[in-house]
Coordinates of C-alpha atoms in Angstrom, one line a residue:
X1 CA 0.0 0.0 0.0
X2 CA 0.9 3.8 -0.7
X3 CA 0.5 6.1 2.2
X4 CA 0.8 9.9 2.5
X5 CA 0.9 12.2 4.7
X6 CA -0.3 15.8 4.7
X7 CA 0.9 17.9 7.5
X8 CA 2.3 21.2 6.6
X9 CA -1.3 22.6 6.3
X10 CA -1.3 26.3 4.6
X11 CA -4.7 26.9 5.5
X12 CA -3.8 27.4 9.7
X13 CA -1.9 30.3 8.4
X14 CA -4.5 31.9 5.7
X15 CA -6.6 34.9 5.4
X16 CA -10.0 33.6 5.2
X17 CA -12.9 35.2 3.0
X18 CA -16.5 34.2 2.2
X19 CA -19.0 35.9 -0.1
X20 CA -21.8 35.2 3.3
X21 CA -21.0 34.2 6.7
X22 CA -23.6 32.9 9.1
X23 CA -21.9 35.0 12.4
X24 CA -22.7 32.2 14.7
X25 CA -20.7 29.8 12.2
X26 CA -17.8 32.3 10.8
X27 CA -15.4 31.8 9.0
X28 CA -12.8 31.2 11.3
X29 CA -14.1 27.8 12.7
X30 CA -12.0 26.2 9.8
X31 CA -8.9 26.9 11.6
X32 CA -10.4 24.8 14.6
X33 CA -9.6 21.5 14.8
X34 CA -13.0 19.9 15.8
X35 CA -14.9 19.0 12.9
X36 CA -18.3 19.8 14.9
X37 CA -16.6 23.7 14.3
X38 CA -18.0 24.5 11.0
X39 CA -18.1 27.7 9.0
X40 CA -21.8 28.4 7.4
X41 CA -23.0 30.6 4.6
X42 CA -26.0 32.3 4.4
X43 CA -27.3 30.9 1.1
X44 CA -27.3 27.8 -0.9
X45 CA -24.1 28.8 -2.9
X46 CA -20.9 30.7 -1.6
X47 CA -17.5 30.8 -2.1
X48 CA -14.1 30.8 0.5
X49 CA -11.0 32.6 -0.7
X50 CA -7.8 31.5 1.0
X51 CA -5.1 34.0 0.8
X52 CA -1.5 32.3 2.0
X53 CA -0.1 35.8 1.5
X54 CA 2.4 34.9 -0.7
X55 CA 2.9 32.3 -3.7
X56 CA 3.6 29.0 -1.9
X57 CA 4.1 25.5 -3.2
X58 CA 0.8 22.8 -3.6
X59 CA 0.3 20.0 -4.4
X60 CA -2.8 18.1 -2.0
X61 CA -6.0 19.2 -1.2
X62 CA -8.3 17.7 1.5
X63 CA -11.6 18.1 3.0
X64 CA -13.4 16.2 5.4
X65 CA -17.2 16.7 7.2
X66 CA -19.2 17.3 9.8
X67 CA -18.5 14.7 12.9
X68 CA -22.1 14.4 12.5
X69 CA -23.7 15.6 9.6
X70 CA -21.3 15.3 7.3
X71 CA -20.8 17.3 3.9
X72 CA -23.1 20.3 3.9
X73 CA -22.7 20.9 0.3
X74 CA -23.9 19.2 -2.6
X75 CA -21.2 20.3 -5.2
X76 CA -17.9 21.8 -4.4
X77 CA -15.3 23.0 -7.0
X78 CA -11.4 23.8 -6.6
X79 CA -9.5 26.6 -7.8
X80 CA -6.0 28.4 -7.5
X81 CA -5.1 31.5 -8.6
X82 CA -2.0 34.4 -8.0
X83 CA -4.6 37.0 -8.1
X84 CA -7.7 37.4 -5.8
X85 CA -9.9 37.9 -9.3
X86 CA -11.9 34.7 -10.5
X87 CA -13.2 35.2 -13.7
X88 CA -10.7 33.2 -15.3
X89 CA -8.7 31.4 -12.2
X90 CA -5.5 29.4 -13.2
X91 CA -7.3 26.1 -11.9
X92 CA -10.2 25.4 -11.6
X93 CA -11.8 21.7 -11.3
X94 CA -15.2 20.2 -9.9
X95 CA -14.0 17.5 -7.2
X96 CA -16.5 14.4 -6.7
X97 CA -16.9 14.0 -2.4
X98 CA -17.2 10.7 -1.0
X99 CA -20.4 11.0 0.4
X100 CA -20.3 8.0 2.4
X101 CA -17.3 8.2 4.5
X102 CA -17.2 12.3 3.8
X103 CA -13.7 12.8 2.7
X104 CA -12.5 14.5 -0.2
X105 CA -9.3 15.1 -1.8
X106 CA -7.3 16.3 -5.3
X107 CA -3.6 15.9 -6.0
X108 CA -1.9 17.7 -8.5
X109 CA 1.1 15.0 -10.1
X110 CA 3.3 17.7 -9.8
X111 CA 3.9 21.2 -7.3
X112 CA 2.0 23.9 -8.1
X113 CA 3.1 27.6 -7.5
X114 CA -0.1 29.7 -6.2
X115 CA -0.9 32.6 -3.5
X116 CA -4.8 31.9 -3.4
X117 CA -7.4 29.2 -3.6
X118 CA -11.2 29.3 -3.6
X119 CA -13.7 26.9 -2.9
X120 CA -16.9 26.8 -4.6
X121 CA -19.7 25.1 -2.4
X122 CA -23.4 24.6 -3.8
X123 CA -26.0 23.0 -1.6
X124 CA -30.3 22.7 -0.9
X125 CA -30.3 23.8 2.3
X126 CA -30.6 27.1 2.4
X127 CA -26.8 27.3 3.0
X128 CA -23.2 25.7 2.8
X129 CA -20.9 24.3 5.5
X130 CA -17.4 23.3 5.9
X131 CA -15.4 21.6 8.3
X132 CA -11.7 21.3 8.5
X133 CA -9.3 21.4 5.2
X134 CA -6.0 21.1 3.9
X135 CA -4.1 22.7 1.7
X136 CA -0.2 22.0 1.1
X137 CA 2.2 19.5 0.3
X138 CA 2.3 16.2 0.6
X139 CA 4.7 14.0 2.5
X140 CA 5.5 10.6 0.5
X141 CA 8.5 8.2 0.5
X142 CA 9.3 5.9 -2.6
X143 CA 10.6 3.4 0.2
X144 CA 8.6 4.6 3.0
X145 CA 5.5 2.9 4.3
X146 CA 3.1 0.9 6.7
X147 CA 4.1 -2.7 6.7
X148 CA 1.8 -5.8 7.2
X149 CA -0.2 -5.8 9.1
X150 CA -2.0 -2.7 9.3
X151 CA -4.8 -1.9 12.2
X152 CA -8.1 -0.5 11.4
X153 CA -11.1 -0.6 13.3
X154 CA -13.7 1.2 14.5
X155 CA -14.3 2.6 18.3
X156 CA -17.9 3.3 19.3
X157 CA -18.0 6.1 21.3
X158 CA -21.4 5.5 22.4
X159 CA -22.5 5.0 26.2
X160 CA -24.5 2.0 27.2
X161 CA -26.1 1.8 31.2
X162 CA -28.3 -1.3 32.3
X163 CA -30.6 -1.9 34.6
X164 CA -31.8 -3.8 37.2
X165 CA -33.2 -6.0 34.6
X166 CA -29.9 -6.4 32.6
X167 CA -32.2 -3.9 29.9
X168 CA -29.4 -1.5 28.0
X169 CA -30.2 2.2 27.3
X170 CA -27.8 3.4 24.8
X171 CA -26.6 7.1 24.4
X172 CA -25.8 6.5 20.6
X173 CA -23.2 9.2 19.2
X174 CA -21.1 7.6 16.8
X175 CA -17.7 5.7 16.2
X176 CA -14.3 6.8 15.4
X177 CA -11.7 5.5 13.3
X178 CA -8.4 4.2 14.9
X179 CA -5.5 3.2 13.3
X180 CA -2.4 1.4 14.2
X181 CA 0.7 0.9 11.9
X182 CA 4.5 0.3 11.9
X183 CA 6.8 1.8 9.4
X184 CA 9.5 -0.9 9.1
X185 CA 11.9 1.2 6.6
X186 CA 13.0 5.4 6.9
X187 CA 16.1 5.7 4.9
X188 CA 18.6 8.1 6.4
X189 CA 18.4 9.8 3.6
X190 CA 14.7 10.8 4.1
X191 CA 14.9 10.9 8.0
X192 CA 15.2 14.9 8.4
X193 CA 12.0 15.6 6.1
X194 CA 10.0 12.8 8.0
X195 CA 11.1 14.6 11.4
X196 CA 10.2 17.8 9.9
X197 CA 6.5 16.4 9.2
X198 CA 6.5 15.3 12.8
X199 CA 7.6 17.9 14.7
X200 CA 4.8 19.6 13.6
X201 CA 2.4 16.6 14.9
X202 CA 1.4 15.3 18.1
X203 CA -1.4 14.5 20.2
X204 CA -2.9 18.0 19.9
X205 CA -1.9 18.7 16.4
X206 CA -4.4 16.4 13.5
X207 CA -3.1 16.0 10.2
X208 CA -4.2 14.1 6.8
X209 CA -3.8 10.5 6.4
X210 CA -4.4 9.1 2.8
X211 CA -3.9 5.8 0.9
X212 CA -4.0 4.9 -3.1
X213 CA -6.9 2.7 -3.8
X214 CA -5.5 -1.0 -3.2
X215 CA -7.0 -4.2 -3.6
X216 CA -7.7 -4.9 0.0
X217 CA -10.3 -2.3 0.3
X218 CA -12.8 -1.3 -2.5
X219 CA -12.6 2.5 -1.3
X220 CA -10.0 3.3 1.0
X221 CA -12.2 6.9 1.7
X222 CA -13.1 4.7 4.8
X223 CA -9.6 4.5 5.8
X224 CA -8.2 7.8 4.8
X225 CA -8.8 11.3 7.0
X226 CA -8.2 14.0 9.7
X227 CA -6.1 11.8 12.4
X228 CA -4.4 12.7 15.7
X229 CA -1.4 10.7 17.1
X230 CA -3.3 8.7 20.2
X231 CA 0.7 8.0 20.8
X232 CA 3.3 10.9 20.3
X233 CA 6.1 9.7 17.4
X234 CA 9.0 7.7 18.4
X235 CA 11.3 7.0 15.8
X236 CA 14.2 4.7 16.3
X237 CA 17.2 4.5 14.4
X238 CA 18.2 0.1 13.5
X239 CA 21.1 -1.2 12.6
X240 CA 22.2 -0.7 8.7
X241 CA 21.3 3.1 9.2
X242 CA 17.0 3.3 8.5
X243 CA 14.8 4.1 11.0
X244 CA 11.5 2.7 12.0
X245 CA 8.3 4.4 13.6
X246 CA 5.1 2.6 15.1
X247 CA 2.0 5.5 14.3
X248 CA -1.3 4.9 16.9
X249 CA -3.8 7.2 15.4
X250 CA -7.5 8.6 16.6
X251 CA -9.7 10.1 14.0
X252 CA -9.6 13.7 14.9
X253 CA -13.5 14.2 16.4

């Protein structure tokens, strides 16, 4: 399997515009790291400007919903631009959500060079809502990755109480995705760049988890998204000069 990472997330940094903003759900909830912190238009279409305030270097774009609720938007479309005028962006593309396990993402095959980015949301709701994003570079190793076997499960965060009468009454909320992997092989080579992308992460600190469609799953969307470390990083350097790292992650909530 192919994993990457994105960490070094542009948007935490970014001047953040909307054409509406509902003032209980501004604009500035997309810098929080809960995904029940959602910006929230006033009307069933809208757009977000990010300005990075200067031309930086892209190549990943992510998105994922509502804890919840999900996506609240029907349609979203991508586009860059090195000037805050849209009539005839550098990029623009429609992307195509997962639905189902509300994650999103586009990857250009090689960097791009732009200062700003808009999203276009259209929805039947009366208005449009966005969780948390990503906008950056990817980290990705040609020898780099999670060796066999690879954890995934669900944890149901859900209460349950009995009774006398052994009846349960359940306080249903919903589950979160846990992962647990081993990276058997970090060539020396590649070690600064990987501690780069960590010292950024820890158990306060989410990032972007994503892997290529593979055989074992028939959409990895219900693998990939917004993850804490459960366990801070620990890297250890083996004999023959590669390191190796053992990731616990939480869905970030």
């Amino acid at each position: 399997m192919t994993v990457r990472f994105y960490a070094h997330n542009l948007t935490d940094k970014a001047t953040i515009t909307t054409s509406s903003e509902n003032a209980e759900f501004p604009a500035s909830n997309i810098l929080d790291n809960r995904r029940t912190k959602v910006f929230r238009s006033t009307s069933n279409s809208t757009s977000i400007v990010f300005d990075f305030g200067t031309v930086q270097e892209i190549d990943s774009f992510a998105i994922v919903g509502h804890t919840f609720y999900g996506f609240g938007f029907t349609s979203i479309k991508l586009e860059f631009n090195n000037t805050n005028s849209w009539t005839t962006p550098a990029f623009s593309q429609t992307l195509t959500p997962d639905f189902e396990f509300d994650f999103c993402n586009f990857e250009f095959s090689n960097v791009q060079n732009y200062r700003y980015a808009r999203l276009v949301l259209i929805n039947t709701e009366g208005y449009c809502e966005i969780s948390n994003v990503f906008f950056g570079k990817r980290t990705q190793f040609v020898d780099t990755d999670y060796s066999y076997p690879l954890g995934f499960r669900y944890k149901n965060l859900g209460t349950i109480n009995k009774n006398r009468y052994g009846q349960k009454f359940v306080d249903e909320i919903t589950s979160q995705k846990l992962l647990d992997g081993k990276i058997d092989y970090i060539a020396s080579s590649n070690i600064d760049e990987y501690f780069s992308m960590t010292d950024l992460l820890s158990t306060t600190v989410p990032f972007f988890v994503v892997f290529d469609s593979i055989t074992i799953m028939s959409n990895m969307n219900r693998m990939n998204g917004m993850y804490y470390f459960s366990d801070e990083s620990d890297p250890k350097l083996q004999s023959g000069n590669y390191w190796t790292d053992v990731h616990k992650l939480e869905e970030a909530m």
